[in-house]
mmCIF file of C-alpha atoms in Angstrom:
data_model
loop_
_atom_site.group_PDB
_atom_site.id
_atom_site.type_symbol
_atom_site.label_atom_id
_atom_site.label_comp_id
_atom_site.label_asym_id
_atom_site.label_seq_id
_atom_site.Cartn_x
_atom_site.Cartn_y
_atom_site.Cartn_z
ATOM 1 C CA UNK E 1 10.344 -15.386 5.334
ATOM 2 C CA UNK E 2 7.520 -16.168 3.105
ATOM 3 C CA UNK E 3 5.861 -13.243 1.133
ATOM 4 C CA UNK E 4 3.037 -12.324 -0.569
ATOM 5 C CA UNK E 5 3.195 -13.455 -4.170
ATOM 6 C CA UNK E 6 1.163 -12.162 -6.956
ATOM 7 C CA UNK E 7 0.818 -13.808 -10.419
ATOM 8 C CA UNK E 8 1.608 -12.766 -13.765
ATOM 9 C CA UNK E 9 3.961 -9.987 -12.875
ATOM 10 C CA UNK E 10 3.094 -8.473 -16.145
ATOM 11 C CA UNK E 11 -0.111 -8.776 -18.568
ATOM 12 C CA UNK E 12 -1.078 -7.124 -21.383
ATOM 13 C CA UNK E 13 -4.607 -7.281 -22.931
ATOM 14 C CA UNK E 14 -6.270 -5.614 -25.818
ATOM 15 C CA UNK E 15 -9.717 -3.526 -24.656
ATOM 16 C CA UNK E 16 -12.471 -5.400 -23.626
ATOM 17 C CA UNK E 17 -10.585 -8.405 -23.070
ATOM 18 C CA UNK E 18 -10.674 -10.471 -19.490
ATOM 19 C CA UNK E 19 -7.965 -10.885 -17.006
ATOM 20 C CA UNK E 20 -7.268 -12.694 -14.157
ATOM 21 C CA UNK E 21 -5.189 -11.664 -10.876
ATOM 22 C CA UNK E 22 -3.888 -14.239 -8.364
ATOM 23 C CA UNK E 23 -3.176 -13.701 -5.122
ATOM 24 C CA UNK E 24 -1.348 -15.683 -2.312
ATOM 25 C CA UNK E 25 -1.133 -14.550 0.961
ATOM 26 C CA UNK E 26 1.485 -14.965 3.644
ATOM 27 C CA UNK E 27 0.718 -18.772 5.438
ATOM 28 C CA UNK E 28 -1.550 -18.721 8.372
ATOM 29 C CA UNK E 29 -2.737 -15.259 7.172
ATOM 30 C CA UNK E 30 -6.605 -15.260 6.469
ATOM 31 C CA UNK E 31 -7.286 -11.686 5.280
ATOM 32 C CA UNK E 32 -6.874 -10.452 1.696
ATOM 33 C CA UNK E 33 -6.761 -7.021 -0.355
ATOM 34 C CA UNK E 34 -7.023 -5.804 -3.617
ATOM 35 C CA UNK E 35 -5.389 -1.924 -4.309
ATOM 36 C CA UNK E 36 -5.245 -0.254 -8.088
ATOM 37 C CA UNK E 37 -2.107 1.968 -8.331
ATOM 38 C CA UNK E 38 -2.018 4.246 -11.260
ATOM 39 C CA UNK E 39 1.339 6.200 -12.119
ATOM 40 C CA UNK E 40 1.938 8.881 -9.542
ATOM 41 C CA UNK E 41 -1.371 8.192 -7.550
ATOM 42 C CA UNK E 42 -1.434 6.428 -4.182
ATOM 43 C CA UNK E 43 -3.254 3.232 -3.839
ATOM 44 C CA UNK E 44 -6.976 2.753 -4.531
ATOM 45 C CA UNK E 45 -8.560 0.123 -2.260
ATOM 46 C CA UNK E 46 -10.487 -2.263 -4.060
ATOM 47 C CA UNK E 47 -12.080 -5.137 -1.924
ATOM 48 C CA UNK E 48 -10.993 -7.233 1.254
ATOM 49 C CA UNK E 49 -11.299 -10.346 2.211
ATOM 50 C CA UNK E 50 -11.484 -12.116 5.554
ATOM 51 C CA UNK E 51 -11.912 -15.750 6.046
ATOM 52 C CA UNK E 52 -13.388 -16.305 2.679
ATOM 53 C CA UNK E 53 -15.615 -13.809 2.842
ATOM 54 C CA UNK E 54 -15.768 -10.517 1.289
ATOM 55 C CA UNK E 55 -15.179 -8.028 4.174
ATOM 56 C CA UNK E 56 -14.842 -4.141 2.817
ATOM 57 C CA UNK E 57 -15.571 -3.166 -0.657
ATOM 58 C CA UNK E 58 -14.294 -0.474 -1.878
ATOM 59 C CA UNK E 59 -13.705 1.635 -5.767
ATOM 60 C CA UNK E 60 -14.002 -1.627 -7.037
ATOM 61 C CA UNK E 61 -16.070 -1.479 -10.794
ATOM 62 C CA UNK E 62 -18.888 -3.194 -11.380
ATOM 63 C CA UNK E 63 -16.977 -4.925 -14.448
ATOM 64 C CA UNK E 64 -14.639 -6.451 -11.359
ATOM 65 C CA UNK E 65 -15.023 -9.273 -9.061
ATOM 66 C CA UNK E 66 -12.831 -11.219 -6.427
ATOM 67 C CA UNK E 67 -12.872 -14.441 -4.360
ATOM 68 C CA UNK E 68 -10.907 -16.056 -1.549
ATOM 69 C CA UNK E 69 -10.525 -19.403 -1.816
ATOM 70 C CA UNK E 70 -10.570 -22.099 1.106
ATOM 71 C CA UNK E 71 -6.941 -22.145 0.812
ATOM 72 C CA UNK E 72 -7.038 -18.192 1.086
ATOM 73 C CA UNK E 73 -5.938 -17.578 -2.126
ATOM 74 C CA UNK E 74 -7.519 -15.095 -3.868
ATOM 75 C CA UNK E 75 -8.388 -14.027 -7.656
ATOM 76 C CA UNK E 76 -9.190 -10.710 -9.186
ATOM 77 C CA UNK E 77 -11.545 -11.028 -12.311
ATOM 78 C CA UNK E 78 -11.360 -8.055 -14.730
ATOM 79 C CA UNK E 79 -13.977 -7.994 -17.545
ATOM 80 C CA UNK E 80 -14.406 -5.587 -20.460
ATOM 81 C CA UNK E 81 -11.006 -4.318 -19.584
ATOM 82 C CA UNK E 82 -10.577 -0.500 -20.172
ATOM 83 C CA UNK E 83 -7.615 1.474 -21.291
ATOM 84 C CA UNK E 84 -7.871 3.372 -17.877
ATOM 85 C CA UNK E 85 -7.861 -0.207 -16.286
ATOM 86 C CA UNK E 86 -4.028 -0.381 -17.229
ATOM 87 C CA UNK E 87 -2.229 0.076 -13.149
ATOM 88 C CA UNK E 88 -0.525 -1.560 -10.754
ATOM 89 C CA UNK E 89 -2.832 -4.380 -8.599
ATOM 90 C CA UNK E 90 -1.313 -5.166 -5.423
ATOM 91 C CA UNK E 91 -2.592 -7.525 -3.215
ATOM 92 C CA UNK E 92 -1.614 -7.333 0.501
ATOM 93 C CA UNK E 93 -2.570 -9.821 3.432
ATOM 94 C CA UNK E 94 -2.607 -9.188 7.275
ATOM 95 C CA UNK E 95 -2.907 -11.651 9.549
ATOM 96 C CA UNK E 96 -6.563 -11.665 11.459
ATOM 97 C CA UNK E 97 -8.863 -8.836 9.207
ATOM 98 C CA UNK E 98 -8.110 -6.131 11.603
ATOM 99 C CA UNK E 99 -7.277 -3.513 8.973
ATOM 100 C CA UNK E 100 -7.175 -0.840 11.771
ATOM 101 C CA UNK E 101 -4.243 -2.534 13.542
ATOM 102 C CA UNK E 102 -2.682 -4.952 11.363
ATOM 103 C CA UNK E 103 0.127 -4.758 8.909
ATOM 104 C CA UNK E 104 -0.579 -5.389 5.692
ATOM 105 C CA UNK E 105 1.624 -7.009 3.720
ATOM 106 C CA UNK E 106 2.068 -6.029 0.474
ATOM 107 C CA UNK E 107 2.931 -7.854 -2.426
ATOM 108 C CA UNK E 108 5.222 -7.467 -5.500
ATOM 109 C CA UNK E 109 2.032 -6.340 -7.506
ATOM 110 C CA UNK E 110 0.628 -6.943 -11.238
ATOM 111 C CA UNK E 111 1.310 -4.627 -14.034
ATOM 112 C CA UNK E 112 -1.828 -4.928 -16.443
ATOM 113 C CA UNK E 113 -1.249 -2.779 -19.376
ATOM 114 C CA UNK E 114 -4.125 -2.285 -21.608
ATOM 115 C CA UNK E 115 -4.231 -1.377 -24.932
ATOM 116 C CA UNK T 1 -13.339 13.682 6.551
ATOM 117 C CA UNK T 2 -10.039 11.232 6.945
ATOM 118 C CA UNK T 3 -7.244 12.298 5.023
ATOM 119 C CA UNK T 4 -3.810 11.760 4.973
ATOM 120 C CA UNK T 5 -1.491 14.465 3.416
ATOM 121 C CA UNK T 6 2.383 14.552 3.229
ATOM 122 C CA UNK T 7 4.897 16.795 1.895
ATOM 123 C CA UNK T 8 6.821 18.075 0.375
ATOM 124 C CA UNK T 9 5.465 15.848 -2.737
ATOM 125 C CA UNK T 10 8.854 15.254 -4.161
ATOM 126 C CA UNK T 11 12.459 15.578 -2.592
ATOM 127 C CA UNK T 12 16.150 15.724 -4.303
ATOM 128 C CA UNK T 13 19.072 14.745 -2.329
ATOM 129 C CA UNK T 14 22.419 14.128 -2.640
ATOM 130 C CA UNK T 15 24.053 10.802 -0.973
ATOM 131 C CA UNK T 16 25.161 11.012 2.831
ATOM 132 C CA UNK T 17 22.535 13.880 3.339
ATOM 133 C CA UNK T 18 19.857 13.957 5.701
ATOM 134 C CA UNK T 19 16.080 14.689 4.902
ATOM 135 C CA UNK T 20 12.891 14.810 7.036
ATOM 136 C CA UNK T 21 9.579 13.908 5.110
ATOM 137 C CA UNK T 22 6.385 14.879 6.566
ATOM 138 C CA UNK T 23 2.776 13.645 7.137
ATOM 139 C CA UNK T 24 -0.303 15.640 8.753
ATOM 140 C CA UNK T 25 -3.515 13.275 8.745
ATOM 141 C CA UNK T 26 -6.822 14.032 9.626
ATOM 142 C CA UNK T 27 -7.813 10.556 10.722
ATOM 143 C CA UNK T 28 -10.541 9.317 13.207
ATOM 144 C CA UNK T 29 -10.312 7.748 16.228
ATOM 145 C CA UNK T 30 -6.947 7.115 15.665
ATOM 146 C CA UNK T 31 -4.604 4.524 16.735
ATOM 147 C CA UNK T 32 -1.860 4.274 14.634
ATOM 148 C CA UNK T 33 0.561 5.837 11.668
ATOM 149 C CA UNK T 34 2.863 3.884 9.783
ATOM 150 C CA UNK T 35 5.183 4.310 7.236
ATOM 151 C CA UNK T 36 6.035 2.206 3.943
ATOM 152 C CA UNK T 37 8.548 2.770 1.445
ATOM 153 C CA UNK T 38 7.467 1.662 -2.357
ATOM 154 C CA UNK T 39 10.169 1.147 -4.626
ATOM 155 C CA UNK T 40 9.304 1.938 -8.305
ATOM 156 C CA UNK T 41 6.915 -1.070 -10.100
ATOM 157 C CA UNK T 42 7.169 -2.793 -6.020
ATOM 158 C CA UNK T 43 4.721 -3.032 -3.323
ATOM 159 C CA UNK T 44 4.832 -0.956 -0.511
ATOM 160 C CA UNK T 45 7.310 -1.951 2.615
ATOM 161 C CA UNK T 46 6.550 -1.440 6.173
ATOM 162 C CA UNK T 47 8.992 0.428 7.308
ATOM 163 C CA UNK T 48 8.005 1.446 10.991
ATOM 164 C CA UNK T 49 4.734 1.521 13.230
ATOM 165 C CA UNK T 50 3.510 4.729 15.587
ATOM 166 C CA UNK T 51 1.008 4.146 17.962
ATOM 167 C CA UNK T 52 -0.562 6.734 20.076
ATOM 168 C CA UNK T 53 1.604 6.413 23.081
ATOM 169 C CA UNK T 54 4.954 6.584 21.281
ATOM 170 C CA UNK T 55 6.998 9.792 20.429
ATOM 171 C CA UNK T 56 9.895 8.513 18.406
ATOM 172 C CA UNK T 57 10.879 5.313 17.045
ATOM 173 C CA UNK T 58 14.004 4.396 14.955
ATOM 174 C CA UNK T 59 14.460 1.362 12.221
ATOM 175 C CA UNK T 60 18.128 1.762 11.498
ATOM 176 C CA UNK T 61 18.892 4.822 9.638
ATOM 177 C CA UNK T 62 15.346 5.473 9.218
ATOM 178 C CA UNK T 63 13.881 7.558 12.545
ATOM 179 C CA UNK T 64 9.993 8.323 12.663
ATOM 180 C CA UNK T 65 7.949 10.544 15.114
ATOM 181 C CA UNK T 66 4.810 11.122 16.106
ATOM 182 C CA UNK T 67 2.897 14.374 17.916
ATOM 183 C CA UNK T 68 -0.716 12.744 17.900
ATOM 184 C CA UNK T 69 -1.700 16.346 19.407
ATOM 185 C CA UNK T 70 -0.683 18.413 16.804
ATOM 186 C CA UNK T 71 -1.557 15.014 14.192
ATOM 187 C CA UNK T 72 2.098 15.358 12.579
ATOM 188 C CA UNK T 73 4.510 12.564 12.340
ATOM 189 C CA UNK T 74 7.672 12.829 10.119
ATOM 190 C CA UNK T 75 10.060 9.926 8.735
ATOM 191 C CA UNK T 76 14.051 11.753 8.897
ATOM 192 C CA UNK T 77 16.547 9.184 6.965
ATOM 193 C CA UNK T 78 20.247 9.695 8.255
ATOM 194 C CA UNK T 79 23.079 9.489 6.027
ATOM 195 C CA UNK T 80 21.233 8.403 2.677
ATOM 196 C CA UNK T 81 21.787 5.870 0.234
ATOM 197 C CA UNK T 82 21.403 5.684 -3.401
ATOM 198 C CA UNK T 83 18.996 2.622 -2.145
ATOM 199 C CA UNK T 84 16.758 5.034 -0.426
ATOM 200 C CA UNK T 85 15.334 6.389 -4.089
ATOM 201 C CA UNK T 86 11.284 5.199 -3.987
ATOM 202 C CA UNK T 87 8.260 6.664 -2.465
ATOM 203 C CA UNK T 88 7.303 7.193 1.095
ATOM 204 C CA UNK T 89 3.977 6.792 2.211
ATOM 205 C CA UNK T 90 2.372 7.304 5.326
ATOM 206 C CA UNK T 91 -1.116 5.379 6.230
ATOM 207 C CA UNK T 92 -3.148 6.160 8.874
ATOM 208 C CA UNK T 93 -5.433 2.641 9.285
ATOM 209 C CA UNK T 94 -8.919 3.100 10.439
ATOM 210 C CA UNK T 95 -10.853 0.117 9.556
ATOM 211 C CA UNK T 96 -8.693 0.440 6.622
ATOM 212 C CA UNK T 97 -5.800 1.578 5.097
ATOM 213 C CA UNK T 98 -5.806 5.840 4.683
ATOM 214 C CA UNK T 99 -3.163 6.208 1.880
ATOM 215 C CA UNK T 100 -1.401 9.234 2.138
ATOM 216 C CA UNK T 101 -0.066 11.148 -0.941
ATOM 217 C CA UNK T 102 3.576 10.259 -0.924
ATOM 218 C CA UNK T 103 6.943 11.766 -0.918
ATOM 219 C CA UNK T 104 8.989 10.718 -3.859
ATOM 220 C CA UNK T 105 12.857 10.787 -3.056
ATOM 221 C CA UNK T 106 15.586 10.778 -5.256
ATOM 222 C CA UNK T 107 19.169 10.188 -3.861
ATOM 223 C CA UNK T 108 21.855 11.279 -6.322
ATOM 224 C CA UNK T 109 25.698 10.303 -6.826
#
């Protein structure tokens, strides 16, 4: 069965660099969501998506933004990267935006390392 | 205020044993608890799905329950594997995802 795929697996950028996060969900699912995992900590929620549209924001930085696309892709933009950016980005993707009752799906996730 | 906590935080075992891992959440309303195992540098994997109504519910040698009075579930493995080294976490949804702290396992030789 298809999964969630995330692209690059691995980045590394020098501080106050920009980075870019790609998501791609499950087919036929049309809700999105971005989590920062730093070592030994649980995810962070980020944002959500749902149908294109951002639907829950959460610790997300100002120097962050995200998009879905209208194929329900989605990208995570990173600017002025920080050395406590460097964490795990998983993206996950449920099926109708119901985060109260769907599964999310979670994907392999994105190791940024910054330094 | 919803939170999600589990214990014990870390867990050494050695193969073929059993263990019990357990989660306390306060989390409302509530209408389900699920479980996810994260292997190391991987994204979570649902492993099983409580809802209110259900007691106990088994994925192979995995076997969660759920007391939605007391607000406990726990996640026993049978028999475990070398395989079953990662993290366990348990996530209470409300109109999104309550993380809770994790149990790391180690399996040994």
């Amino acid at each position: 069965a298809a999964g969630v795929i995330q692209s690059p697996r691995h980045l590394i950028k020098e501080k106050r660099e920009t980075a870019t996060l790609k998501c791609y969900p499950i087919p036929r699912h049309d809700t999105v969501y971005w989590y920062q995992q730093g070592p030994g900590q649980d995810p962070q929620f980020l944002i959500s998506f749902y149908e294109k549209m951002q639907s829950d924001k959460g610790s997300i930085p100002d120097r962050f933004s995200a998009q879905q696309f209208s194929d329900y892709h989605s990208e995570l933009n990173m600017s002025s990267l920080e050395l406590g950016d460097s964490a795990l980005y998983f993206c996950a993707s449920s099926p109708a935006g119901l985060a109260g009752t769907d599964t999310q799906y979670f994907g392999p996730g994105t190791r940024l390392t910054v330094l | 205020k919803n939170q999600v906590e589990q214990s014990p935080q870390s867990l050494i075992i050695l193969e073929g044993k059993n263990c019990t891992l357990q989660c306390n959440y306060t989390v409302s309303p509530f209408s389900n608890l699920r479980w996810y195992k994260q292997d190391t540098g991987r994204g979570p994997v649902s492993l099983t799905i409580m809802t209110f109504s259900e007691n106990t519910k088994s994925n192979g040698r995995y076997t969660a329950t759920l007391d939605a009075d007391t607000k406990q579930s726990s996640l026993h493995i049978t028999a475990s594997q070398l395989s079953d080294s990662a993290s366990y976490i348990c996530v209470v949804p409300t109109y999104k995802y309550i993380f809770g702290t994790g149990t790391r396992l180690k399996v040994l030789a």
